[in-house]
C-alpha atoms as one frame of an Amber mdcrd trajectory, in Angstrom:
protein
  11.013   5.167  -9.178  11.831   3.353 -12.801   9.203   1.597 -14.832   8.390
  -1.568 -13.407   9.545  -4.848 -14.740   6.973  -7.667 -15.484   8.117 -11.395
 -14.881   6.457 -14.379 -14.310   6.380 -16.151 -11.237   9.004 -19.057 -12.551
  11.156 -16.153 -13.805  11.123 -14.362 -10.399  11.867 -17.662  -8.845  14.763
 -18.547 -10.927  16.052 -14.841 -10.191  14.920 -13.685  -6.684  18.079 -12.309
  -5.792  18.272 -10.319  -9.133  14.672  -9.004  -8.425  15.604  -8.025  -4.849
  18.791  -6.171  -6.030  16.786  -4.273  -8.756  14.081  -3.093  -6.293  16.652
  -2.150  -3.762  19.548  -0.633  -5.821  17.661   0.651  -8.792  14.455   1.212
  -7.376  12.807  -0.612 -10.118   9.758  -2.563  -8.827   8.993  -5.995 -10.282
   5.458  -6.841 -11.320   5.023 -10.817 -10.821   2.378 -12.504 -12.827   0.781
 -15.880 -12.639  -1.139 -17.569 -15.614  -0.735 -13.941 -17.462  -2.503 -12.230
 -14.632  -0.895  -9.596 -12.375  -0.723 -10.875  -8.739   1.912  -9.186  -6.851
   4.848  -6.359  -6.988   8.207  -6.681  -5.394   9.476  -3.023  -4.206  12.310
  -1.691  -2.102  11.330  -1.731   1.757  12.089   1.955   2.103   9.424   2.586
  -0.695   6.951   0.444   1.045   7.566   2.274   4.346   7.050   5.589   2.380
   3.935   4.283   0.783   2.414   2.904   4.088   3.013   6.067   5.620   1.460
   8.017   3.008  -1.751   5.811   3.184  -1.723   6.122   6.952  -1.478  10.098
   6.742  -4.239   9.992   3.855  -6.422   7.959   6.110  -6.073  10.120   8.950
  -6.757  13.048   7.046 -10.136  11.760   5.711 -11.059  10.556   8.915 -10.082
  13.947  10.587 -12.458  15.638   7.740 -15.555  13.120   8.538 -15.265  13.742
  12.095 -15.355  17.565  11.334 -18.273  17.276   9.148 -20.028  15.168  11.702
 -19.443  17.718  14.401 -20.615  20.404  12.401 -23.759  18.225  11.710 -24.253
  17.704  15.214 -23.551  14.749  17.579 -26.931  12.634  17.407 -26.054   9.381
  16.115 -22.395   9.927  15.613 -19.383   7.745  16.618 -16.098   8.790  17.782
 -12.949   9.035  15.681 -11.438   5.752  17.238 -14.802   4.205  16.677 -14.717
   5.210  12.923 -11.159   4.019  12.417 -12.055   0.630  14.008 -14.993   0.239
  11.838 -12.996   1.018   8.802 -10.090  -1.273   9.309 -12.668  -4.068  10.336
 -14.205  -3.567   6.848 -10.677  -3.380   5.030  -9.872  -6.623   6.638
């Protein structure tokens, strides 16, 4: 992945096709700013899917470690892996 290009919302609006082509073809993300503050990033859909999958795998690994630790400490007051995942998703939303 190349170094990101930083562009204002107005620039992106005027050159959206170029921004999308740069993300897809050149694998160069564009960081979009609004009033000088970084707000969002445009990346290729394949890179987005790869990053999403990595995040899911990391979350699952972390939850499994928590479950293993809880199991080794005993079951009193514990919750299932599914309950923990639901709690985490609720708190992240």
